[in-house]
Amino acid sequence: MRCSLAILAIAASVAAQNSTSNTTLASVLTSNSNLSNLTSLVTSLNLVDTLSQLTNVTILAPSNAAFTKFMNSSVANTTLGDKGLLTALLTYHVLNGTINSSQIASMPTFVPTHLTNELVSNVTDGQRVEALNSSGTISFLSGLLTNSTVTQADITYNNGIIHVIDTVLEPPQDVAETAEAFNLTAIVGALTTLSLADIVDETSDLTIFAPNNDAFQAIASVLSNASTDTLKSVLTYHVIPGKVLYSPLIENGTQTTLNNSTLTLTVANGSVFVNQARVVTPNVLVANGVVHVIDSVLNPGSNATAGSNSSTAFPNATSASGVPFTSGVPTPTSVASVPSQVTAASTTGSSSSAGAAKAMATGMFGAGVLFAGALLAL
Ligand SMILES: *[C@@H]1O[C@H](CO)[C@@H](O)[C@H](O)[C@H]1NC(C)=O
Ligand SMILES: *[C@@H]1O[C@H](CO)[C@@H](O)[C@H](O)[C@H]1NC(C)=O
Ligand SMILES: *[C@@H]1O[C@H](CO)[C@@H](O)[C@H](O)[C@H]1NC(C)=O
Ligand SMILES: *[C@@H]1O[C@H](CO)[C@@H](O)[C@H](O)[C@H]1NC(C)=O
Ligand SMILES: *[C@@H]1O[C@H](CO)[C@@H](O)[C@H](O)[C@H]1NC(C)=O
Ligand SMILES: *[C@@H]1O[C@H](CO)[C@@H](O)[C@H](O)[C@H]1NC(C)=O
Ligand SMILES: *[C@@H]1O[C@H](CO)[C@@H](O)[C@H](O)[C@H]1NC(C)=O
Ligand SMILES: *[C@@H]1O[C@H](CO)[C@@H](O)[C@H](O)[C@H]1NC(C)=O
Ligand SMILES: *[C@@H]1O[C@H](CO)[C@@H](O)[C@H](O)[C@H]1NC(C)=O
Ligand SMILES: *[C@@H]1O[C@H](CO)[C@@H](O)[C@H](O)[C@H]1NC(C)=O
Ligand SMILES: *[C@@H]1O[C@H](CO)[C@@H](O)[C@H](O)[C@H]1NC(C)=O
Ligand SMILES: *[C@@H]1O[C@H](CO)[C@@H](O)[C@H](O)[C@H]1NC(C)=O
């Protein structure tokens, strides 16, 4: 059962408050000139009181510089002027729990937020944001691995804590939009061709292992000869239903897939393997779960595991010159960039200092635009 902001507000009003330090959210917002754009936005949405009354929260407050970048993005194009989407965007910036900067470690954590509206985000207990400390820099990664770095930490007020961030969070988008932004055109095409897009988009709490284009290309001969039923079974073998497994939570063991088969997960030498495939980009948040990009296609009929050569799952396959399933799939003009430290080690937040250029989304977030009116019922 999801809590609406209104219900939480009622709960908050009966909660005890600390009378010896009573700095209100409104006073923090108005006294910080770097947050004037956020203050205007919250005021224009009539949400100052509702936000102020939420207890035990962490607010990620985009600075004016963050808003300036946001205004020039294509996300702003669809979001601004739509009160429902703006409200959903704002709730994604409200984390459940008071988390000060010293609690954020190099091992990433996936913190639940108040973005619980099913029309935008279908993750039980609220969409997550990834929090990590890389060599003393605290950042939050959101949809498309967008990097929001904390520029001012630990501003406390009576009901919670505020961290100022340099980039507006990106609400996770659906699987196809996200895959396209990472140039994973083969899986986008496969989901469409095999009519699997709806089930993948409309089921909550999924963990999806998405093979990259090279992986599909390497087994092109098998794909071109397989029946539709076989292909569906291969694709659904890449999805774990009912569990959102962020990579730090992945342990050695087996998991049941959407086609009721079994995957073997292995964590070895700082890498995560699913059967024989290695996770090359972990923890890409999507509207209804998480995507991990892998380097080879999984075969439900194979027992290949970590350490096997990537070709062992389909031993007789040969590649082709083109990327399978991509006819009709638009080639992205810009591709989301992956922070190098995200690709390097998925189980620890290791120390490379590479920054991630902000990837501007090409679409709106999730199904939100279609149902924007309904979002006002938060
Ligand atoms: C109230 O806040 C003050 C100052 O932050 C702190 O010292 C005190 O322990 C708090 N009291 C309660 C009951 O939380
Ligand atoms: C804190 O301040 C607000 C606004 O001034 C007031 O409404 C509220 O009652 C105060 N709370 C406490 C516990 O003093
Ligand atoms: C953001 O704040 C700056 C500085 O106060 C102001 O010039 C600008 O118009 C504001 N932008 C929006 C979108 O409110
Ligand atoms: C928003 O996007 C549409 C379609 O791409 C475009 O025609 C329009 O000019 C854009 N508006 C702004 C304010 O960027
Ligand atoms: C605050 O929220 C966190 C995370 O939801 C929870 O673990 C903790 O118990 C809450 N604390 C209070 C005082 O409600
Ligand atoms: C916040 O977390 C608590 C448990 O720690 C949970 O009961 C509550 O529903 C969560 N609130 C939201 C808005 O997700
Ligand atoms: C996307 O992938 C295709 C096929 O692997 C490649 O030809 C193309 O250059 C890539 N596009 C970008 C923008 O990286
Ligand atoms: C959210 O997930 C549930 C359970 O999988 C599903 O029944 C529901 O239709 C989904 N909602 C949306 C808006 O996709
Ligand atoms: C899944 O497989 C198990 C064991 O092979 C079987 O007992 C169960 O009925 C299957 N469930 C579905 C939904 O096919
Ligand atoms: C997981 O399995 C790998 C490979 O068998 C092994 O090296 C590693 O120690 C195992 N990890 C744990 C925590 O058992
Ligand atoms: C995998 O299956 C093949 C053929 O069924 C068998 O020869 C091999 O021993 C199996 N390998 C493992 C690790 O179970
Ligand atoms: C986010 O960007 C900052 C500043 O560019 C950088 O120091 C930090 O390492 C980046 N974080 C991640 C996880 O990529």
Coordinates of C-alpha atoms and ligand atoms in Angstrom, one line a residue:
M1 CA 0.0 0.0 0.0
R2 CA 1.5 3.3 -1.1
C3 CA 1.2 6.4 1.0
S4 CA 0.1 9.6 -0.6
L5 CA 1.7 12.9 0.3
A6 CA -1.6 14.0 1.8
I7 CA -1.7 11.0 4.1
L8 CA 1.9 11.5 5.1
A9 CA 1.1 15.1 5.8
I10 CA -1.6 14.2 8.3
A11 CA 0.7 11.7 9.9
A12 CA 3.4 14.3 10.2
S13 CA 1.1 16.9 11.8
V14 CA 0.5 14.5 14.8
A15 CA 4.2 13.6 15.1
A16 CA 6.2 15.2 17.9
Q17 CA 8.5 18.0 16.9
N18 CA 11.7 19.2 18.5
S19 CA 11.0 22.5 20.0
T20 CA 14.6 23.4 20.9
S21 CA 15.6 23.7 17.3
N22 CA 12.7 24.8 15.2
T23 CA 14.1 25.9 11.8
T24 CA 11.4 25.5 9.3
L25 CA 11.9 24.3 5.7
A26 CA 10.4 27.6 4.5
S27 CA 13.0 29.6 6.4
V28 CA 15.9 27.5 5.0
L29 CA 14.6 27.9 1.5
T30 CA 14.0 31.6 1.7
S31 CA 17.3 32.3 3.4
N32 CA 19.4 30.5 0.8
S33 CA 19.6 32.6 -2.3
N34 CA 21.1 29.7 -4.2
L35 CA 17.7 27.9 -3.8
S36 CA 15.4 30.7 -5.1
N37 CA 14.4 28.7 -8.2
L38 CA 13.4 25.7 -6.1
T39 CA 11.6 28.0 -3.8
S40 CA 9.6 29.5 -6.7
L41 CA 8.8 26.1 -8.0
V42 CA 7.6 24.7 -4.7
T43 CA 5.6 27.8 -4.0
S44 CA 4.0 27.8 -7.5
L45 CA 2.9 24.2 -6.9
N46 CA 1.4 25.2 -3.5
L47 CA 3.5 22.5 -1.9
V48 CA 5.4 24.4 0.7
D49 CA 3.2 23.3 3.6
T50 CA 2.9 19.7 2.4
L51 CA 6.7 19.4 2.0
S52 CA 7.4 21.1 5.3
Q53 CA 5.2 18.7 7.2
L54 CA 6.9 15.5 5.9
T55 CA 9.0 14.1 8.7
N56 CA 12.2 12.0 8.6
V57 CA 13.1 13.0 5.1
T58 CA 16.1 14.1 3.1
I59 CA 15.5 16.7 0.5
L60 CA 17.9 16.9 -2.5
A61 CA 17.6 20.6 -3.4
P62 CA 18.7 21.5 -6.9
S63 CA 20.6 24.8 -6.9
N64 CA 19.8 27.6 -9.3
A65 CA 22.7 26.5 -11.5
A66 CA 21.0 23.0 -11.6
F67 CA 17.8 24.7 -12.7
T68 CA 19.5 26.7 -15.4
K69 CA 20.9 23.4 -16.9
F70 CA 17.5 21.8 -16.5
M71 CA 15.7 24.7 -18.3
N72 CA 17.8 23.9 -21.4
S73 CA 17.1 20.2 -21.4
S74 CA 14.5 18.4 -23.5
V75 CA 13.0 17.0 -20.3
A76 CA 12.1 20.5 -19.2
N77 CA 10.3 20.9 -22.5
T78 CA 7.7 18.2 -21.6
T79 CA 7.8 18.7 -17.8
L80 CA 7.5 22.4 -17.3
G81 CA 3.9 23.6 -17.6
D82 CA 2.7 20.2 -16.5
K83 CA 1.8 20.4 -12.8
G84 CA 1.5 16.6 -12.4
L85 CA 4.9 15.9 -13.9
L86 CA 6.5 18.7 -11.9
T87 CA 5.0 17.3 -8.7
A88 CA 6.3 13.8 -9.5
L89 CA 9.7 15.2 -10.3
L90 CA 9.7 17.1 -7.0
T91 CA 8.7 14.0 -5.0
Y92 CA 11.7 12.1 -6.5
H93 CA 13.9 14.7 -4.7
V94 CA 12.4 13.7 -1.3
L95 CA 14.2 10.7 0.2
N96 CA 12.5 8.5 2.8
G97 CA 14.8 8.8 5.9
T98 CA 17.2 11.4 7.3
I99 CA 20.5 10.7 5.7
N100 CA 23.4 12.9 6.5
S101 CA 26.5 13.0 4.3
S102 CA 28.6 10.9 6.7
Q103 CA 26.2 8.0 6.3
I104 CA 26.9 7.8 2.5
A105 CA 29.7 5.4 1.8
S106 CA 31.8 4.2 -1.2
M107 CA 29.5 1.2 -1.4
P108 CA 26.5 2.5 -3.2
T109 CA 23.1 2.4 -1.5
F110 CA 19.7 2.7 -3.2
V111 CA 17.6 5.0 -1.1
P112 CA 13.8 5.0 -1.4
T113 CA 12.1 8.3 -2.4
H114 CA 8.6 9.7 -2.2
L115 CA 8.1 9.1 -5.9
T116 CA 5.5 6.3 -5.5
N117 CA 3.0 7.2 -8.2
E118 CA 2.5 4.0 -10.2
L119 CA 1.9 5.9 -13.4
V120 CA 5.5 7.2 -13.3
S121 CA 7.3 4.7 -11.2
N122 CA 6.3 1.1 -10.4
V123 CA 8.9 0.2 -7.7
T124 CA 7.5 -1.0 -4.3
D125 CA 8.2 1.4 -1.4
G126 CA 9.2 4.2 -3.8
Q127 CA 11.6 4.7 -6.7
R128 CA 15.2 4.6 -5.6
V129 CA 18.1 7.0 -6.1
E130 CA 21.7 5.7 -5.8
A131 CA 23.8 7.4 -3.2
L132 CA 27.6 7.1 -3.1
N133 CA 30.8 8.7 -1.9
S134 CA 33.6 8.6 -4.4
S135 CA 36.8 9.9 -2.8
G136 CA 35.0 12.4 -0.7
T137 CA 32.6 13.6 -3.4
I138 CA 29.0 12.7 -2.5
S139 CA 26.8 12.1 -5.5
F140 CA 23.3 10.8 -6.3
L141 CA 22.8 8.8 -9.5
S142 CA 19.3 8.8 -11.0
G143 CA 17.7 7.7 -14.3
L144 CA 20.2 7.3 -17.2
L145 CA 23.0 7.3 -14.6
T146 CA 22.6 11.1 -14.3
N147 CA 25.1 12.4 -11.8
S148 CA 23.9 15.0 -9.2
T149 CA 26.8 16.0 -7.0
V150 CA 26.3 17.5 -3.6
T151 CA 27.6 21.1 -3.4
Q152 CA 26.4 21.9 0.1
A153 CA 25.6 19.1 2.5
D154 CA 23.8 18.6 5.8
I155 CA 21.6 21.7 6.1
T156 CA 19.2 20.6 8.9
Y157 CA 15.7 21.8 9.6
N158 CA 13.1 20.7 12.0
N159 CA 11.8 17.7 10.1
G160 CA 14.8 16.6 8.1
I161 CA 17.9 17.4 6.2
I162 CA 18.8 19.1 2.9
H163 CA 21.6 18.5 0.5
V164 CA 22.1 21.0 -2.3
I165 CA 22.8 19.3 -5.7
D166 CA 24.2 20.6 -8.9
T167 CA 21.9 18.7 -11.3
V168 CA 18.2 18.1 -11.2
L169 CA 17.5 14.3 -10.7
E170 CA 16.3 12.4 -13.8
P171 CA 13.2 10.3 -13.0
P172 CA 13.9 6.8 -14.3
Q173 CA 12.2 6.2 -17.7
D174 CA 10.8 3.1 -19.1
V175 CA 13.0 0.2 -20.3
A176 CA 12.8 1.0 -24.1
E177 CA 13.6 4.8 -23.6
T178 CA 16.4 3.9 -21.3
A179 CA 17.9 1.2 -23.6
E180 CA 17.7 3.6 -26.5
A181 CA 19.5 6.3 -24.6
F182 CA 22.4 3.8 -24.1
N183 CA 22.4 2.7 -27.7
L184 CA 21.0 -0.8 -26.8
T185 CA 19.0 -0.8 -30.0
A186 CA 19.0 -4.6 -30.4
I187 CA 17.1 -5.3 -27.2
V188 CA 14.7 -2.4 -28.0
G189 CA 14.0 -4.0 -31.4
A190 CA 13.7 -7.5 -29.9
L191 CA 11.2 -6.4 -27.3
T192 CA 9.1 -4.7 -30.0
T193 CA 9.4 -7.5 -32.6
L194 CA 8.4 -10.2 -30.0
S195 CA 5.6 -8.1 -28.5
L196 CA 7.2 -8.2 -25.1
A197 CA 7.4 -4.4 -24.5
D198 CA 4.1 -4.2 -22.7
I199 CA 4.8 -6.9 -20.2
V200 CA 8.2 -5.5 -19.5
D201 CA 6.9 -2.0 -19.0
E202 CA 3.7 -2.8 -17.1
T203 CA 5.1 -5.2 -14.4
S204 CA 6.5 -3.8 -11.2
D205 CA 9.8 -4.6 -9.6
L206 CA 11.9 -6.1 -12.4
T207 CA 15.6 -6.9 -12.6
I208 CA 16.6 -6.9 -16.3
F209 CA 19.8 -8.1 -17.8
A210 CA 20.2 -6.3 -21.1
P211 CA 22.7 -7.7 -23.6
N212 CA 24.5 -5.0 -25.5
N213 CA 24.4 -4.8 -29.3
D214 CA 27.7 -6.7 -29.7
A215 CA 26.2 -9.6 -27.7
F216 CA 23.2 -9.9 -30.0
Q217 CA 25.4 -9.5 -33.1
A218 CA 27.7 -12.4 -32.0
I219 CA 24.9 -14.9 -32.1
A220 CA 23.1 -13.5 -35.2
S221 CA 22.9 -16.9 -36.9
V222 CA 21.0 -18.5 -34.0
L223 CA 18.6 -15.5 -33.8
S224 CA 17.8 -15.6 -37.5
N225 CA 16.9 -19.3 -37.4
A226 CA 15.0 -19.4 -34.1
S227 CA 11.2 -19.6 -33.8
T228 CA 9.3 -16.7 -32.2
D229 CA 8.6 -18.9 -29.2
T230 CA 12.2 -19.7 -28.8
L231 CA 13.2 -16.1 -29.1
K232 CA 10.5 -15.1 -26.5
S233 CA 11.9 -17.7 -24.1
V234 CA 15.4 -16.4 -24.6
L235 CA 14.4 -12.8 -24.0
T236 CA 12.2 -13.5 -20.9
Y237 CA 15.0 -15.5 -19.5
H238 CA 16.8 -12.2 -19.0
V239 CA 14.2 -10.8 -16.6
I240 CA 13.8 -11.6 -12.9
P241 CA 10.3 -10.7 -11.8
G242 CA 9.3 -9.5 -8.3
K243 CA 12.7 -8.5 -7.2
V244 CA 14.8 -5.3 -7.8
L245 CA 18.3 -6.5 -7.4
Y246 CA 20.7 -3.5 -7.3
S247 CA 24.2 -4.9 -7.8
P248 CA 25.6 -4.5 -4.3
L249 CA 22.7 -6.8 -3.2
I250 CA 23.5 -9.5 -5.7
E251 CA 25.0 -12.6 -4.1
N252 CA 26.1 -16.0 -5.4
G253 CA 23.0 -18.0 -6.0
T254 CA 20.1 -18.7 -8.4
Q255 CA 17.0 -16.7 -9.3
T256 CA 13.8 -17.6 -11.1
T257 CA 13.2 -15.8 -14.4
L258 CA 10.1 -14.5 -16.2
N259 CA 10.0 -17.8 -18.3
N260 CA 10.2 -19.8 -15.0
S261 CA 13.7 -20.9 -15.6
T262 CA 16.8 -20.5 -13.4
L263 CA 19.7 -18.0 -13.7
T264 CA 23.0 -18.4 -11.8
L265 CA 24.4 -15.2 -10.3
T266 CA 28.1 -15.1 -9.3
V267 CA 30.1 -12.3 -7.7
A268 CA 33.8 -12.8 -8.3
N269 CA 36.8 -10.4 -8.3
G270 CA 34.6 -7.4 -8.0
S271 CA 32.5 -8.4 -11.1
V272 CA 29.0 -9.6 -11.3
F273 CA 28.2 -12.5 -13.6
V274 CA 24.9 -13.9 -14.7
N275 CA 25.5 -17.4 -16.0
Q276 CA 28.5 -16.8 -18.3
A277 CA 27.7 -13.1 -19.0
R278 CA 29.5 -10.3 -17.2
V279 CA 27.7 -7.2 -16.1
V280 CA 29.4 -4.3 -17.9
T281 CA 27.2 -1.4 -16.7
P282 CA 25.3 -2.1 -13.5
N283 CA 22.4 -0.3 -11.8
V284 CA 20.7 1.7 -14.6
L285 CA 17.5 2.7 -12.9
V286 CA 14.2 2.3 -14.9
A287 CA 10.6 3.2 -14.0
N288 CA 9.8 -0.3 -12.8
G289 CA 13.2 -1.6 -11.6
V290 CA 16.8 -1.8 -12.6
V291 CA 18.7 -2.8 -15.8
H292 CA 22.2 -4.3 -15.8
V293 CA 23.9 -4.3 -19.2
I294 CA 25.7 -7.6 -19.9
D295 CA 28.2 -8.7 -22.5
S296 CA 26.6 -11.8 -24.0
V297 CA 23.2 -13.3 -24.5
L298 CA 21.9 -15.8 -22.0
N299 CA 20.6 -19.2 -23.1
P300 CA 17.9 -20.9 -21.0
G301 CA 19.1 -24.2 -22.3
S302 CA 22.7 -23.7 -21.2
N303 CA 24.4 -24.3 -17.9
A304 CA 27.4 -22.0 -18.7
T305 CA 28.4 -20.0 -15.6
A306 CA 31.0 -17.4 -14.6
G307 CA 34.4 -18.1 -16.0
S308 CA 33.0 -19.8 -19.1
N309 CA 33.9 -18.2 -22.4
S310 CA 31.1 -15.8 -23.4
S311 CA 30.5 -17.9 -26.6
T312 CA 29.7 -21.1 -24.6
A313 CA 26.0 -20.3 -24.2
F314 CA 25.4 -20.6 -27.9
P315 CA 28.4 -22.7 -29.0
N316 CA 27.6 -23.0 -32.7
A317 CA 26.5 -19.4 -33.3
T318 CA 28.1 -17.1 -35.8
S319 CA 27.9 -13.4 -36.1
A320 CA 26.6 -11.3 -38.9
S321 CA 27.5 -7.8 -40.2
G322 CA 24.4 -6.1 -39.0
V323 CA 22.9 -5.8 -35.5
P324 CA 19.9 -8.1 -35.1
F325 CA 16.4 -6.7 -34.5
T326 CA 17.4 -3.1 -35.3
S327 CA 15.6 -2.5 -38.6
G328 CA 13.1 0.2 -37.8
V329 CA 14.7 1.1 -34.5
P330 CA 15.9 4.7 -34.6
T331 CA 19.7 5.1 -34.2
P332 CA 20.2 7.5 -31.3
T333 CA 21.9 10.8 -32.1
S334 CA 23.4 11.1 -28.7
V335 CA 24.2 8.2 -26.3
A336 CA 24.0 8.4 -22.5
S337 CA 27.5 8.3 -21.1
V338 CA 28.5 5.9 -18.3
P339 CA 30.6 7.2 -15.5
S340 CA 33.8 5.2 -15.7
Q341 CA 33.7 4.3 -12.1
V342 CA 30.2 2.8 -12.6
T343 CA 31.5 0.4 -15.2
A344 CA 34.7 -0.5 -13.4
A345 CA 33.5 -2.1 -10.2
S346 CA 29.9 -2.7 -9.4
T347 CA 30.3 -4.1 -6.0
T348 CA 32.4 -1.3 -4.5
G349 CA 32.4 2.4 -5.3
S350 CA 36.0 2.6 -6.4
S351 CA 37.9 5.7 -6.9
S352 CA 38.1 7.0 -10.5
S353 CA 37.3 10.6 -10.6
A354 CA 35.8 10.7 -14.1
G355 CA 32.7 12.8 -14.2
A356 CA 29.6 11.8 -16.1
A357 CA 28.4 14.3 -18.6
K358 CA 24.7 14.8 -18.1
A359 CA 22.8 12.8 -20.7
M360 CA 19.7 14.6 -21.7
A361 CA 16.8 12.4 -22.1
T362 CA 15.1 12.3 -25.5
G363 CA 11.7 11.4 -24.1
M364 CA 9.5 12.2 -21.2
F365 CA 9.6 10.1 -18.2
G366 CA 7.8 6.8 -18.3
A367 CA 4.1 6.8 -19.0
G368 CA 3.8 10.0 -17.1
V369 CA 3.0 12.2 -20.0
L370 CA 0.1 10.1 -21.1
F371 CA -1.4 10.2 -17.6
A372 CA -0.2 13.6 -16.4
G373 CA -3.6 14.7 -15.3
A374 CA -3.9 11.7 -13.0
L375 CA -0.6 12.6 -11.3
L376 CA -2.2 15.6 -9.7
A377 CA -4.0 13.2 -7.5
L378 CA -0.8 12.6 -5.5
Ligands
LIG1 C1 16.4 18.8 19.6 O1 17.5 19.4 18.9 C2 18.6 19.8 19.7 C3 19.6 20.6 18.8 O2 19.7 20.0 17.5 C4 19.2 18.5 20.2 O3 20.3 18.8 21.0 C5 18.2 17.8 21.0 O4 18.7 16.5 21.5 C6 16.9 17.5 20.2 N1 15.9 17.0 21.1 C7 15.1 16.0 20.8 C8 14.1 15.6 21.8 O5 15.2 15.4 19.7
LIG2 C1 7.9 25.6 14.6 O1 7.7 26.8 13.8 C2 6.5 26.7 13.1 C3 6.4 28.0 12.3 O2 6.9 29.1 13.0 C4 5.3 26.6 14.0 O3 4.1 26.5 13.3 C5 5.4 25.3 14.8 O4 4.4 25.2 15.8 C6 6.8 25.3 15.6 N1 6.9 24.0 16.2 C7 7.4 23.9 17.4 C8 7.5 22.5 18.0 O5 7.7 24.8 18.1
LIG3 C1 16.4 31.3 -11.1 O1 17.0 32.3 -10.2 C2 17.7 33.3 -10.9 C3 18.4 34.1 -9.8 O2 17.5 34.5 -8.9 C4 16.7 34.1 -11.7 O3 17.4 35.1 -12.5 C5 16.0 33.2 -12.7 O4 15.0 33.9 -13.4 C6 15.4 32.0 -12.0 N1 14.8 31.1 -12.9 C7 13.6 30.5 -12.8 C8 13.2 29.6 -13.8 O5 12.9 30.8 -11.8
LIG4 C1 9.6 21.2 -27.3 O1 9.7 20.1 -28.2 C2 9.0 20.2 -29.4 C3 9.0 19.0 -30.2 O2 10.3 18.5 -30.3 C4 9.5 21.4 -30.2 O3 8.7 21.6 -31.4 C5 9.4 22.7 -29.3 O4 10.0 23.8 -30.0 C6 10.1 22.5 -28.0 N1 9.9 23.6 -27.1 C7 10.8 24.2 -26.4 C8 10.4 25.3 -25.5 O5 12.0 23.7 -26.5
LIG5 C1 13.3 7.3 9.3 O1 13.2 6.6 8.1 C2 14.1 5.5 8.0 C3 14.0 5.0 6.6 O2 12.7 4.8 6.2 C4 13.7 4.5 9.1 O3 14.6 3.4 9.0 C5 13.7 5.1 10.4 O4 13.2 4.2 11.4 C6 12.9 6.3 10.5 N1 13.1 7.0 11.7 C7 12.1 7.6 12.4 C8 12.5 8.3 13.7 O5 10.9 7.5 12.0
LIG6 C1 9.1 5.3 4.3 O1 9.7 4.2 4.9 C2 8.8 3.6 5.9 C3 9.6 2.4 6.5 O2 10.9 2.8 6.9 C4 7.5 3.1 5.2 O3 6.7 2.6 6.2 C5 6.9 4.3 4.5 O4 5.8 3.7 3.8 C6 7.8 4.9 3.5 N1 7.2 6.1 2.9 C7 7.1 6.2 1.6 C8 6.5 7.5 1.1 O5 7.7 5.5 0.8
LIG7 C1 25.2 2.5 -31.7 O1 25.5 1.2 -32.0 C2 25.6 0.9 -33.4 C3 25.7 -0.6 -33.6 O2 26.5 -1.2 -32.7 C4 26.9 1.7 -33.9 O3 27.0 1.4 -35.3 C5 26.6 3.1 -33.6 O4 27.8 3.9 -34.0 C6 26.3 3.4 -32.2 N1 25.9 4.8 -32.1 C7 26.5 5.6 -31.2 C8 25.9 7.0 -31.2 O5 27.4 5.3 -30.5
LIG8 C1 2.5 -1.8 -11.8 O1 2.8 -3.1 -11.5 C2 1.7 -3.9 -11.2 C3 2.2 -5.3 -10.8 O2 3.1 -5.8 -11.7 C4 0.7 -4.0 -12.4 O3 -0.4 -4.7 -12.1 C5 0.3 -2.5 -12.8 O4 -0.5 -2.6 -14.0 C6 1.6 -1.7 -13.0 N1 1.1 -0.3 -13.2 C7 1.4 0.4 -14.3 C8 0.9 1.8 -14.4 O5 2.1 -0.1 -15.2
LIG9 C1 7.7 -23.3 -12.8 O1 8.5 -24.4 -12.6 C2 8.3 -25.2 -11.5 C3 9.4 -26.3 -11.3 O2 9.8 -26.7 -12.6 C4 6.9 -25.8 -11.5 O3 6.6 -26.5 -10.4 C5 5.9 -24.6 -11.7 O4 4.6 -25.1 -11.9 C6 6.3 -23.7 -12.9 N1 5.4 -22.5 -12.8 C7 4.9 -22.0 -13.9 C8 4.1 -20.7 -13.7 O5 5.1 -22.4 -15.0
LIG10 C1 30.9 -16.6 -5.1 O1 31.4 -17.6 -6.0 C2 32.7 -17.3 -6.6 C3 32.9 -18.2 -7.7 O2 32.6 -19.5 -7.3 C4 33.7 -17.4 -5.4 O3 35.0 -17.1 -5.9 C5 33.3 -16.4 -4.3 O4 34.2 -16.5 -3.2 C6 31.9 -16.7 -3.9 N1 31.5 -15.6 -2.9 C7 31.0 -15.9 -1.8 C8 30.6 -14.7 -0.9 O5 30.8 -17.0 -1.4
LIG11 C1 26.8 -28.7 -18.7 O1 26.0 -29.5 -19.5 C2 26.9 -30.4 -20.3 C3 25.9 -31.1 -21.3 O2 24.7 -31.4 -20.8 C4 27.6 -31.3 -19.4 O3 28.5 -32.2 -20.2 C5 28.5 -30.5 -18.5 O4 29.1 -31.3 -17.5 C6 27.6 -29.5 -17.7 N1 28.5 -28.6 -17.0 C7 28.3 -28.3 -15.7 C8 29.2 -27.3 -15.1 O5 27.3 -28.7 -15.1
LIG12 C1 29.9 12.7 -10.2 O1 30.5 13.9 -10.7 C2 31.5 14.4 -9.8 C3 31.9 15.7 -10.4 O2 32.2 15.7 -11.7 C4 32.6 13.4 -9.7 O3 33.6 13.9 -8.8 C5 32.1 12.1 -9.1 O4 33.1 11.1 -9.1 C6 30.9 11.6 -10.0 N1 30.3 10.5 -9.4 C7 30.1 9.3 -10.1 C8 29.5 8.2 -9.3 O5 30.4 9.2 -11.2

